[in-house]
XYZ file of C-alpha atoms in Angstrom:
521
model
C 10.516 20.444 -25.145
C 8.905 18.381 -22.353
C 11.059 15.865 -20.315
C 9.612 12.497 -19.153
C 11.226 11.770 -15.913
C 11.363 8.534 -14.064
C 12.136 8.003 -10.403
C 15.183 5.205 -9.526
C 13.919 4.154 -6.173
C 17.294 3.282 -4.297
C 18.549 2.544 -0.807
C 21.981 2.521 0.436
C 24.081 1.901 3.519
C 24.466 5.214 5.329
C 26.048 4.361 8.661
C 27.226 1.161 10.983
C 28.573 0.459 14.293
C 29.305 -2.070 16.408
C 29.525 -1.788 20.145
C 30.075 -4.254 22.546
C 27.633 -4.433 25.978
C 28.145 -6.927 28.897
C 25.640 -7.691 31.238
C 26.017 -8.765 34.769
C 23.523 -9.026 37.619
C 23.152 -11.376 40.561
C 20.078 -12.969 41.753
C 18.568 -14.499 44.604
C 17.593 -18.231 44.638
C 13.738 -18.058 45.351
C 12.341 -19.111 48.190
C 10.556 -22.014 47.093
C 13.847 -23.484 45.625
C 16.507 -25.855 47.254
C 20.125 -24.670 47.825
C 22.466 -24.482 44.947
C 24.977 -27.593 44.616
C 26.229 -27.391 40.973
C 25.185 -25.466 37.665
C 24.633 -28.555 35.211
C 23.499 -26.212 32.095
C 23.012 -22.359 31.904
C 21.389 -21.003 28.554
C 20.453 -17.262 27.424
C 19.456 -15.340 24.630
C 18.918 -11.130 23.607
C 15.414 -10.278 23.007
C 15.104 -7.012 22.045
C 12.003 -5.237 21.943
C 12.408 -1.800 20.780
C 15.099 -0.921 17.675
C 14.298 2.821 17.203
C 16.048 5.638 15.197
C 16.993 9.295 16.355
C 18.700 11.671 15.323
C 22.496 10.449 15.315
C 21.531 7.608 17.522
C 19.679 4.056 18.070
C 17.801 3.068 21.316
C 17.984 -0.514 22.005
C 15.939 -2.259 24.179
C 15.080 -5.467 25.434
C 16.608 -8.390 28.007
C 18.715 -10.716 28.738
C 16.992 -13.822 29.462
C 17.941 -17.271 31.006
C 17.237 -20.530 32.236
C 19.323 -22.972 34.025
C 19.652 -26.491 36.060
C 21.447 -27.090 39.044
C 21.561 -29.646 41.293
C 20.888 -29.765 45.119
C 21.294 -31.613 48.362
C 18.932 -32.967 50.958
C 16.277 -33.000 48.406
C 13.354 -35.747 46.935
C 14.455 -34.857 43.585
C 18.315 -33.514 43.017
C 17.462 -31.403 39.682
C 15.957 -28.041 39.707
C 16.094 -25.431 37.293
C 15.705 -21.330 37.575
C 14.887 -18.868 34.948
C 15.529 -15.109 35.231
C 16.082 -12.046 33.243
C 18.372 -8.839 32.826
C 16.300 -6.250 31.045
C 18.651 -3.487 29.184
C 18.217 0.030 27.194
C 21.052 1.385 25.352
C 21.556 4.262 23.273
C 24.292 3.816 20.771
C 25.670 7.038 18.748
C 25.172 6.284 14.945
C 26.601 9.238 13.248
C 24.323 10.149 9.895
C 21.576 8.152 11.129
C 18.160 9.758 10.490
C 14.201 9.043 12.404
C 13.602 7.311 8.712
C 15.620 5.534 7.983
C 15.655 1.331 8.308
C 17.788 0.188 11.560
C 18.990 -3.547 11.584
C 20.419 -4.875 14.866
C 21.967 -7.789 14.841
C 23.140 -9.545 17.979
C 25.697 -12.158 18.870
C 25.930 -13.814 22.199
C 29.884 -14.414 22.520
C 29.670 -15.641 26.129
C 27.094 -16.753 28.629
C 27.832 -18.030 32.033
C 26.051 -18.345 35.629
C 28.247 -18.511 38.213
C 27.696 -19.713 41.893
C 28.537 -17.237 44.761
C 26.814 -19.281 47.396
C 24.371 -22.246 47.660
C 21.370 -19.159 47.607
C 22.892 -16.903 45.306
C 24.274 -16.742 41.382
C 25.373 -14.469 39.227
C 24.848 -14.406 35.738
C 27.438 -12.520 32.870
C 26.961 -12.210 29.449
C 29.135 -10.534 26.462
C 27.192 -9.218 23.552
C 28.058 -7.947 20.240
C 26.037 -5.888 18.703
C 25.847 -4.891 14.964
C 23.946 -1.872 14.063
C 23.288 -0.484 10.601
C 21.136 2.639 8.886
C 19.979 2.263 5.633
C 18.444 5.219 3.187
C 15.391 4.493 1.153
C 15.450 7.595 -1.678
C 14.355 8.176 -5.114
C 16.225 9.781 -7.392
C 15.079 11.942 -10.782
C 16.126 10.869 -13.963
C 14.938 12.031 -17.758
C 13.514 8.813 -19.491
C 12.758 10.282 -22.540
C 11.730 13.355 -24.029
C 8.129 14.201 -25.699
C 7.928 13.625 -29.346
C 9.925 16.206 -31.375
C 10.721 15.789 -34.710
C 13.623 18.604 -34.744
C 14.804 16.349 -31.345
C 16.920 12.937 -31.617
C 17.385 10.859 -28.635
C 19.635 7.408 -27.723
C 18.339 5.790 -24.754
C 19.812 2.870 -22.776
C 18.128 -0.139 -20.496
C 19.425 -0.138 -16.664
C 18.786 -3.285 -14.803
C 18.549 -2.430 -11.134
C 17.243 -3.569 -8.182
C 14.711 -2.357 -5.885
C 13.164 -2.909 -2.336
C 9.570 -3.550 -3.091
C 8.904 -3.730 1.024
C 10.778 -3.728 4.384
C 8.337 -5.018 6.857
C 8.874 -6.228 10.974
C 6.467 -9.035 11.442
C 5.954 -11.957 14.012
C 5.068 -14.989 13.366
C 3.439 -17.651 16.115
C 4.175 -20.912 15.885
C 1.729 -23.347 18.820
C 2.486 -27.000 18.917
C 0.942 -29.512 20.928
C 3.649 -32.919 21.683
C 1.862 -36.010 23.685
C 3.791 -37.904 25.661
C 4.712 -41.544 24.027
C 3.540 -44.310 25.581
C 5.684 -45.799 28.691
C 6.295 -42.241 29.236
C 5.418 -40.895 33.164
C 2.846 -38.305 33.187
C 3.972 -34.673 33.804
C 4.488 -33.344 37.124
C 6.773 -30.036 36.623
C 8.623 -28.788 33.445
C 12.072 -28.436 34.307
C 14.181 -27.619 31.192
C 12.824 -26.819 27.233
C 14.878 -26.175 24.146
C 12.920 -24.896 21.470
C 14.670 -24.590 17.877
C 13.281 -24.327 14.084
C 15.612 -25.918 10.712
C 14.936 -26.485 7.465
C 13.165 -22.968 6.889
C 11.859 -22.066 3.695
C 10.424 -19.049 1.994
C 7.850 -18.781 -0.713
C 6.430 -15.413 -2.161
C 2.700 -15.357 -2.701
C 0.355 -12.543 -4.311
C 0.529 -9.999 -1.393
C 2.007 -12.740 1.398
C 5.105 -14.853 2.174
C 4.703 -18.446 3.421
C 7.527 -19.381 5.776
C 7.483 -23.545 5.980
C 9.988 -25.367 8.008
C 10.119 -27.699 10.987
C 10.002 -26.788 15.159
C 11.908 -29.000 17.430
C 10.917 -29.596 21.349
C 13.033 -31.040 24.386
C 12.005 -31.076 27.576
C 12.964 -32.296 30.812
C 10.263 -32.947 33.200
C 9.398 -34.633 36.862
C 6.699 -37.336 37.129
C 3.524 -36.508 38.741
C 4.894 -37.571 41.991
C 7.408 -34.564 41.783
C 10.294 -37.020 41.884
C 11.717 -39.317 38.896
C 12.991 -37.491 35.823
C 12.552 -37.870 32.357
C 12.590 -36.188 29.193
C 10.394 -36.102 25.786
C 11.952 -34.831 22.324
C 10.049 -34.791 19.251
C 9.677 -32.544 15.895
C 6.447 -31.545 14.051
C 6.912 -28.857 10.289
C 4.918 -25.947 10.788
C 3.741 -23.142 8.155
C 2.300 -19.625 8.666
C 1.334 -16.834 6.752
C 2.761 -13.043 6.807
C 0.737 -10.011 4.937
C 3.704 -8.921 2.725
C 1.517 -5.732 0.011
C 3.158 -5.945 -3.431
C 4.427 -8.977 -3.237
C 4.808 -11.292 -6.095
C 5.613 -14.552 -6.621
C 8.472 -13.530 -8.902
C 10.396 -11.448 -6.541
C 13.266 -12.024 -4.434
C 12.450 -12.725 -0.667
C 15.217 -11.806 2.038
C 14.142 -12.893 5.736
C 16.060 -12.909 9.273
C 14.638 -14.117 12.061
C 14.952 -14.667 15.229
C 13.310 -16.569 18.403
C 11.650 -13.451 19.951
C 9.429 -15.745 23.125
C 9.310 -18.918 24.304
C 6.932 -20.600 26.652
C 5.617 -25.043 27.266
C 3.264 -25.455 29.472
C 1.858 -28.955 30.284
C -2.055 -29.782 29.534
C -4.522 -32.756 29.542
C -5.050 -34.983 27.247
C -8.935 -36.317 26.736
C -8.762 -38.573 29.954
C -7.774 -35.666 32.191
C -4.080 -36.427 32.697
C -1.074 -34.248 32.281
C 0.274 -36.081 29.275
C 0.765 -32.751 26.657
C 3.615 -30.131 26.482
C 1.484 -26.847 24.906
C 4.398 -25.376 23.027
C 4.536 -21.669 21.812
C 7.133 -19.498 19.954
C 6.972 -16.459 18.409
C 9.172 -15.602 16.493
C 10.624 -12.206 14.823
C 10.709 -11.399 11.096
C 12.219 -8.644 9.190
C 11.296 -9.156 5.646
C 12.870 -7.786 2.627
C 11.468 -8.229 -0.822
C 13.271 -7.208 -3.940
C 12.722 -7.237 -7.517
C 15.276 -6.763 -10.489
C 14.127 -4.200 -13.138
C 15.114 -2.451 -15.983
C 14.320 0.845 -17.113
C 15.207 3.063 -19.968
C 17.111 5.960 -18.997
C 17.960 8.968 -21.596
C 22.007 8.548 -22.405
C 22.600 11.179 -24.686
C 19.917 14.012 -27.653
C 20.692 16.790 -29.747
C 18.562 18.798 -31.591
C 19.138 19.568 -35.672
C 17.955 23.130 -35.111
C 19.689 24.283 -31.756
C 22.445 23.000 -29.008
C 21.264 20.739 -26.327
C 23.285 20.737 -22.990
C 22.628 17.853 -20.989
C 22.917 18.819 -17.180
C 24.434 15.410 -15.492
C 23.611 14.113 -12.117
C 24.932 10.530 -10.613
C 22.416 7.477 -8.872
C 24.105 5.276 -6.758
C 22.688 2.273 -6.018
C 23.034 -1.144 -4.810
C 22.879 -3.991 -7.238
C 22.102 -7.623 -6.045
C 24.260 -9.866 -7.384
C 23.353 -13.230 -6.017
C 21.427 -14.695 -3.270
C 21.943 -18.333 -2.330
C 22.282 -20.937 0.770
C 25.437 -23.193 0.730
C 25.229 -25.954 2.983
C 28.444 -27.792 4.874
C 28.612 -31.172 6.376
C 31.388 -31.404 9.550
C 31.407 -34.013 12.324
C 33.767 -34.219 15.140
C 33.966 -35.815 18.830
C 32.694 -34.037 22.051
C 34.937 -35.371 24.944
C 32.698 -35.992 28.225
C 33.866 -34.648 31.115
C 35.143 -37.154 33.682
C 33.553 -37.688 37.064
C 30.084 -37.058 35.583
C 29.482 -40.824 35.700
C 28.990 -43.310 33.213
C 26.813 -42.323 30.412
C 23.231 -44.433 30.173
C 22.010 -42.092 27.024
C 22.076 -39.037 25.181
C 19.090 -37.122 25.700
C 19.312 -33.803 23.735
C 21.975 -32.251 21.614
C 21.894 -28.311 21.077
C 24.016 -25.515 19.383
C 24.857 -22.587 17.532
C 27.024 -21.116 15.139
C 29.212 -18.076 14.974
C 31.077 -16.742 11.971
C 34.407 -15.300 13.422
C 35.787 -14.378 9.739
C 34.268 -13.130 6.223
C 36.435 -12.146 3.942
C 35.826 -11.078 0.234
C 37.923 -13.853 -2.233
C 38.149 -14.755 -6.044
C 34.607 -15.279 -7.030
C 33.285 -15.931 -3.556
C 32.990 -14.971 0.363
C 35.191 -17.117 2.692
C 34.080 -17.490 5.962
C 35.529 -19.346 9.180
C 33.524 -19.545 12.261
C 32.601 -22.206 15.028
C 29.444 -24.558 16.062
C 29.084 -24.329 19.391
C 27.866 -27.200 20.755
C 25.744 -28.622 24.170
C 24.929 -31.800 25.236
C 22.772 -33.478 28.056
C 22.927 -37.070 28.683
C 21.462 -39.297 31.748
C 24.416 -40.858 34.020
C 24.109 -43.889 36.331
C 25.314 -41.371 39.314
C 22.228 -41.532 41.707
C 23.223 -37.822 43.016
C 24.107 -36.510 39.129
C 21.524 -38.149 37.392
C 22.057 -35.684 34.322
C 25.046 -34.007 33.558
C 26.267 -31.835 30.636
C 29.018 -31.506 28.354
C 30.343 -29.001 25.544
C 32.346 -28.764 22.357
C 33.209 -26.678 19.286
C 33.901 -27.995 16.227
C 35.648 -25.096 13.924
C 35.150 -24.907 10.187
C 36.193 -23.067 7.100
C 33.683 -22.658 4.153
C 33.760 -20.430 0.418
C 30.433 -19.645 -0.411
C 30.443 -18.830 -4.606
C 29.586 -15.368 -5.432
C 30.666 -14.765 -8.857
C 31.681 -11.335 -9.819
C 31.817 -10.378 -6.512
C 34.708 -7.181 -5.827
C 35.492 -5.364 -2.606
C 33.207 -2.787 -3.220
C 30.492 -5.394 -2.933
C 28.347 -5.292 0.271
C 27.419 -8.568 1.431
C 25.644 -10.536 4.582
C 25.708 -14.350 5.510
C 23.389 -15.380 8.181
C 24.928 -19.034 9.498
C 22.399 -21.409 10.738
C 22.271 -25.244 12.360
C 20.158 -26.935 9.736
C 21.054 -30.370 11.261
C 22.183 -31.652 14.168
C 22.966 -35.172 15.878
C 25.087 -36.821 18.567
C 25.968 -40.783 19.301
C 28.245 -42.547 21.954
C 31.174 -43.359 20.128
C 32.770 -45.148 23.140
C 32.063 -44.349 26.801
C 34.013 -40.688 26.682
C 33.335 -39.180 23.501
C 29.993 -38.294 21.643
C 30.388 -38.115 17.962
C 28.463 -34.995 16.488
C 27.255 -34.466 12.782
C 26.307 -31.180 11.757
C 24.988 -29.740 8.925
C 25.551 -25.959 8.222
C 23.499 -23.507 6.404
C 24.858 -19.994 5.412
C 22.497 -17.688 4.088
C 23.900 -15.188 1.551
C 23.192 -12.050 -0.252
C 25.120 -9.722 -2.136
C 25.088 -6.560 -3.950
C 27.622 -4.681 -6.102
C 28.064 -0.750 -5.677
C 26.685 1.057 -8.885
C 27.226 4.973 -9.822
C 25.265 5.229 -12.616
C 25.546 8.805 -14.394
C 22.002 10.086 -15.572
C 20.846 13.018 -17.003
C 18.594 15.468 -15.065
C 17.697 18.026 -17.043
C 18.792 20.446 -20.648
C 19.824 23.736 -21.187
C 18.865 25.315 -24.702
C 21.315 27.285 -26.583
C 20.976 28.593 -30.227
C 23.395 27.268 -32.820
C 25.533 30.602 -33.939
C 24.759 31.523 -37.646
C 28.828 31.651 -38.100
C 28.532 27.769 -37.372
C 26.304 27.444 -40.536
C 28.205 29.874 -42.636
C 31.721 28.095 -41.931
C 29.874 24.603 -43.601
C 30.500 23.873 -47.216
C 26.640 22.783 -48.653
C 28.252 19.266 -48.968
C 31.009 17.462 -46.596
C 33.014 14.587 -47.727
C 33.910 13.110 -43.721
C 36.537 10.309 -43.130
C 35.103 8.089 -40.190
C 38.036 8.534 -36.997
C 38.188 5.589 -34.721
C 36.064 7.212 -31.611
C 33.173 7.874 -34.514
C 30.299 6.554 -34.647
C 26.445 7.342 -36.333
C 25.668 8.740 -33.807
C 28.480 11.068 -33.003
C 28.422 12.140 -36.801
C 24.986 12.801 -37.053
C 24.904 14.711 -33.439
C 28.013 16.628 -34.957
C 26.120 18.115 -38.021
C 22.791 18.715 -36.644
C 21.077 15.724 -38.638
C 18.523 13.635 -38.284
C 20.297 9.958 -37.691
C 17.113 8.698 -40.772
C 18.800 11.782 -43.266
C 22.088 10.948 -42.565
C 21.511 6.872 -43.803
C 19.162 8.169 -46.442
C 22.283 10.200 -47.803
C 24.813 7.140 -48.016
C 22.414 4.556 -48.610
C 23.498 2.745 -45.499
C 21.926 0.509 -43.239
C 22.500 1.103 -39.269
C 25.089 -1.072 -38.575
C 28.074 1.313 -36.978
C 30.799 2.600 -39.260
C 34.158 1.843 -39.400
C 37.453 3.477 -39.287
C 38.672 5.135 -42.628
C 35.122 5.022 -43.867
C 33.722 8.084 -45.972
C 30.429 9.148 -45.113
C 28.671 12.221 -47.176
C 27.080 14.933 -45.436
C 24.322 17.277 -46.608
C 24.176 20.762 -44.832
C 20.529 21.182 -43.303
C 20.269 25.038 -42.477
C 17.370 25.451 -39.801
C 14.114 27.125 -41.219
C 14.245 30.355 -38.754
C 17.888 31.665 -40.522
């Protein structure tokens, strides 16, 4: 008897953590810069550069970086900005966690702020969550079939499961050039840049994943003369190309990313003059691709001439059971603080989104959670020319996930898709956001499969206690199967006998059985 195996290729969560870090460093106000006045607008974000397994723990590495703008006294031009950085290496215990297996760190920035100690000196703090999981990749040994054997009757049964075809960490560079409009002064010093992607879409290729969507600039600059401000804001789609190997278009793509660098730098245009922001962003990409498919596993055989023992083993395994982006429209008013002057315009909205709550409900995920919002606007204060102001507008969302249980293991990756701001009235901005949460889920399977078959001879008493012909009244638990494993027959004798079709027998039914002695008694 020869056993066709067939490997389940599985992965499952083996550990998690999350640890909390905060950062906090002071720094120097360069040389080259005026004195410190105000902080108009701080911003940071985690890059990490190194997410590496060991033994029981994860090194993290990477930095804190920063850019803000302040404004001075005693100065040609009352806005400067500073950038800086906190670099960081952690090692965080991960109990179970193995040199191969696949480490995701997720990060969430729950508060940024640069303080002022003194007109030459700041000090910037940060609180960062920090979500780390392990996941196994495996394969597990399962009997399929078994070779061709007349004397050997088997009942097989189709498993649809899904697999990871690839994990992969990419980059992917995205360089923009943005002219300056006309009426616009030429560029003397970049002050200030946001840089921010939406409307991201995936689409598997044959070996590659095209990532389309659409990269948003704002900048605040000086003119030429190093004195008058202004700022430029435009939006351009971009597209790029990562090598994914066994990739099809018919599998299921799962992608988070996250700004990894950003840099503008200004550049002439054909006359010579400084009238172009160079943009670049790269950006980082962990890719996932799955695929849903079934096999045929080997659920139960017997043999009509000895006893087959199945030995049992279980796969566990992670299911998906949907993957889908709900999108949420909110708006709500951003009061502007007063004493900043009168507002001339609205120059650049910005934000983020946090999930504070997921929770597992009828046929879905709810999830509550916050967009934080930013907001810089021009004032008619000749020593606070541009001032900021913040909100948060809080929101509750169920994202549909039929069949979903609390065994399931899910993820939802929230997202600004959309994003704009108007004066309702000299004190208020009105904001309109549109919300994108990314979701995927998969159900917990234990799947029992057999491994392997001990051989036993069938006793001769067995045969001997048989009358040559058996008159057998169908029980409700019966079925062809179970009767013809029972006797030793051949599932094609056992119809042949009652001239039957297959369809299953029912309860009180009498079926007539033929003893069939093997050859070798």
């Amino acid at each position: 008897m020869e056993l066709l195996q067939k490997m389940i290729h599985m992965d499952k969560l083996k550990a998690k953590t999350t640890i909390q870090l905060t950062f906090d460093d002071d720094f120097n106000v360069p040389d080259m810069k005026p004195d410190i006045m105000k902080i108009i607008r701080e911003q940071g974000n985690i890059v990490l550069s190194e997410v590496r397994a060991m033994n029981g723990k994860v090194l993290l590495k990477g930095s804190l970086s920063f850019q803000f703008l302040y404004l001075c006294e005693n100065d040609n031009r009352p806005i400067h900005n500073i950038n800086g950085e906190i670099p960081f290496e952690e090692i965080i215990h991960l109990d179970d966690a193995g040199t191969e297996d696949q480490i995701k760190a997720k990060w969430n920035l729950e508060d940024f702020t640069v303080n002022l100690i003194n007109s030459r000196k700041i000090s910037a703090k940060a609180i960062v969550t920090f979500y780390i999981t392990a996941e196994e990749m495996y394969d597990a040994e399962a009997v399929s079939d078994i070779e061709t054997d007349e004397k050997i009757c088997t009942k097989t049964r189709e498993l649809t499961m899904t697999k990871q075809v690839l994990f992969k960490k990419d980059t992917l560079r995205i360089k923009e050039e943005f002219p300056l409009l006309a009426g616009k002064p030429n560029i003397g010093e970049v002050l200030y840049y946001n840089i921010e992607t939406s409307n991201v879409s995936l689409r598997l290729l044959e070996d590659k994943l095209e990532v389309n969507g659409d990269v948003s600039l704002f900048v605040i600059y000086t003119g030429e003369d190093g004195k008058g401000l202004s700022f430029m804001e435009g939006q351009k789609p971009f597209q790029g190309m990562i090598e994914a190997n066994n990739a099809k278009e018919t599998m299921i793509p799962d992608v988070e990313m996250v700004v990894l660098r950003q840099d503008v730098q200004m550049k002439p245009d054909v006359d010579g003059e400084e009238r172009i922001f160079d943009m670049e962003a790269v950006l980082n990409l962990e890719l996932r691709i799955y695929e849903n498919e079934q096999i045929m596993l080997l659920e139960d055989a017997y043999a009509t001439d000895r006893e087959l023992i199945p030995i049992k083993g279980e796969a566990c395994y992670e299911n998906m059971l949907m993957k889908n982006n709900s999108r949420m429209r909110i708006q709500d008013r951003v009061q502007v603080p007063a004493g900043s002057g009168k507002v001339l315009e609205l120059c650049n909205v910005s934000g983020s989104v946090k999930l504070d709550e997921q929770q597992i409900v009828e046929d879905g995920i709810s999830v509550e959670g916050i967009a934080e919002l930013q907001l810089l606007y021009l004032t008619d204060d000749d020593f606070t020319p541009v001032s900021a102001a913040k909100g948060m507008i809080p929101f509750q969302y169920t994202i549909e996930a039929r069949g979903i249980s609390e065994d399931s293991v899910f993820e939802v990756r929230p997202s600004l898709e959309q994003l704009s701001a108007v004066m309702a009235n000299g004190e208020e901005a009105e904001i309109k956001v549109v919300v994108s949460l990314d979701a995927i889920v998969f159900d917990k399977v234990r799947e029992p499969v057999i491994t392997d078959f001990k051989e036993e001879m069938i006793p001769t008493q067995y045969y001997e206690s048989l009358p040559g012909m058996i008159g057998y009244i169908v029980r409700n638990e019966d079925s062809l199967w179970t009767i013809a494993k029972k006797f030793h027959i051949r599932m094609d004798q056992l119809l042949e006998m009652n001239e039957r079709g297959p369809e299953e027998v029912k309860e009180g039914e009498k079926i007539l059985i033929v003893k069939q002695v093997p050859s070798y008694l």
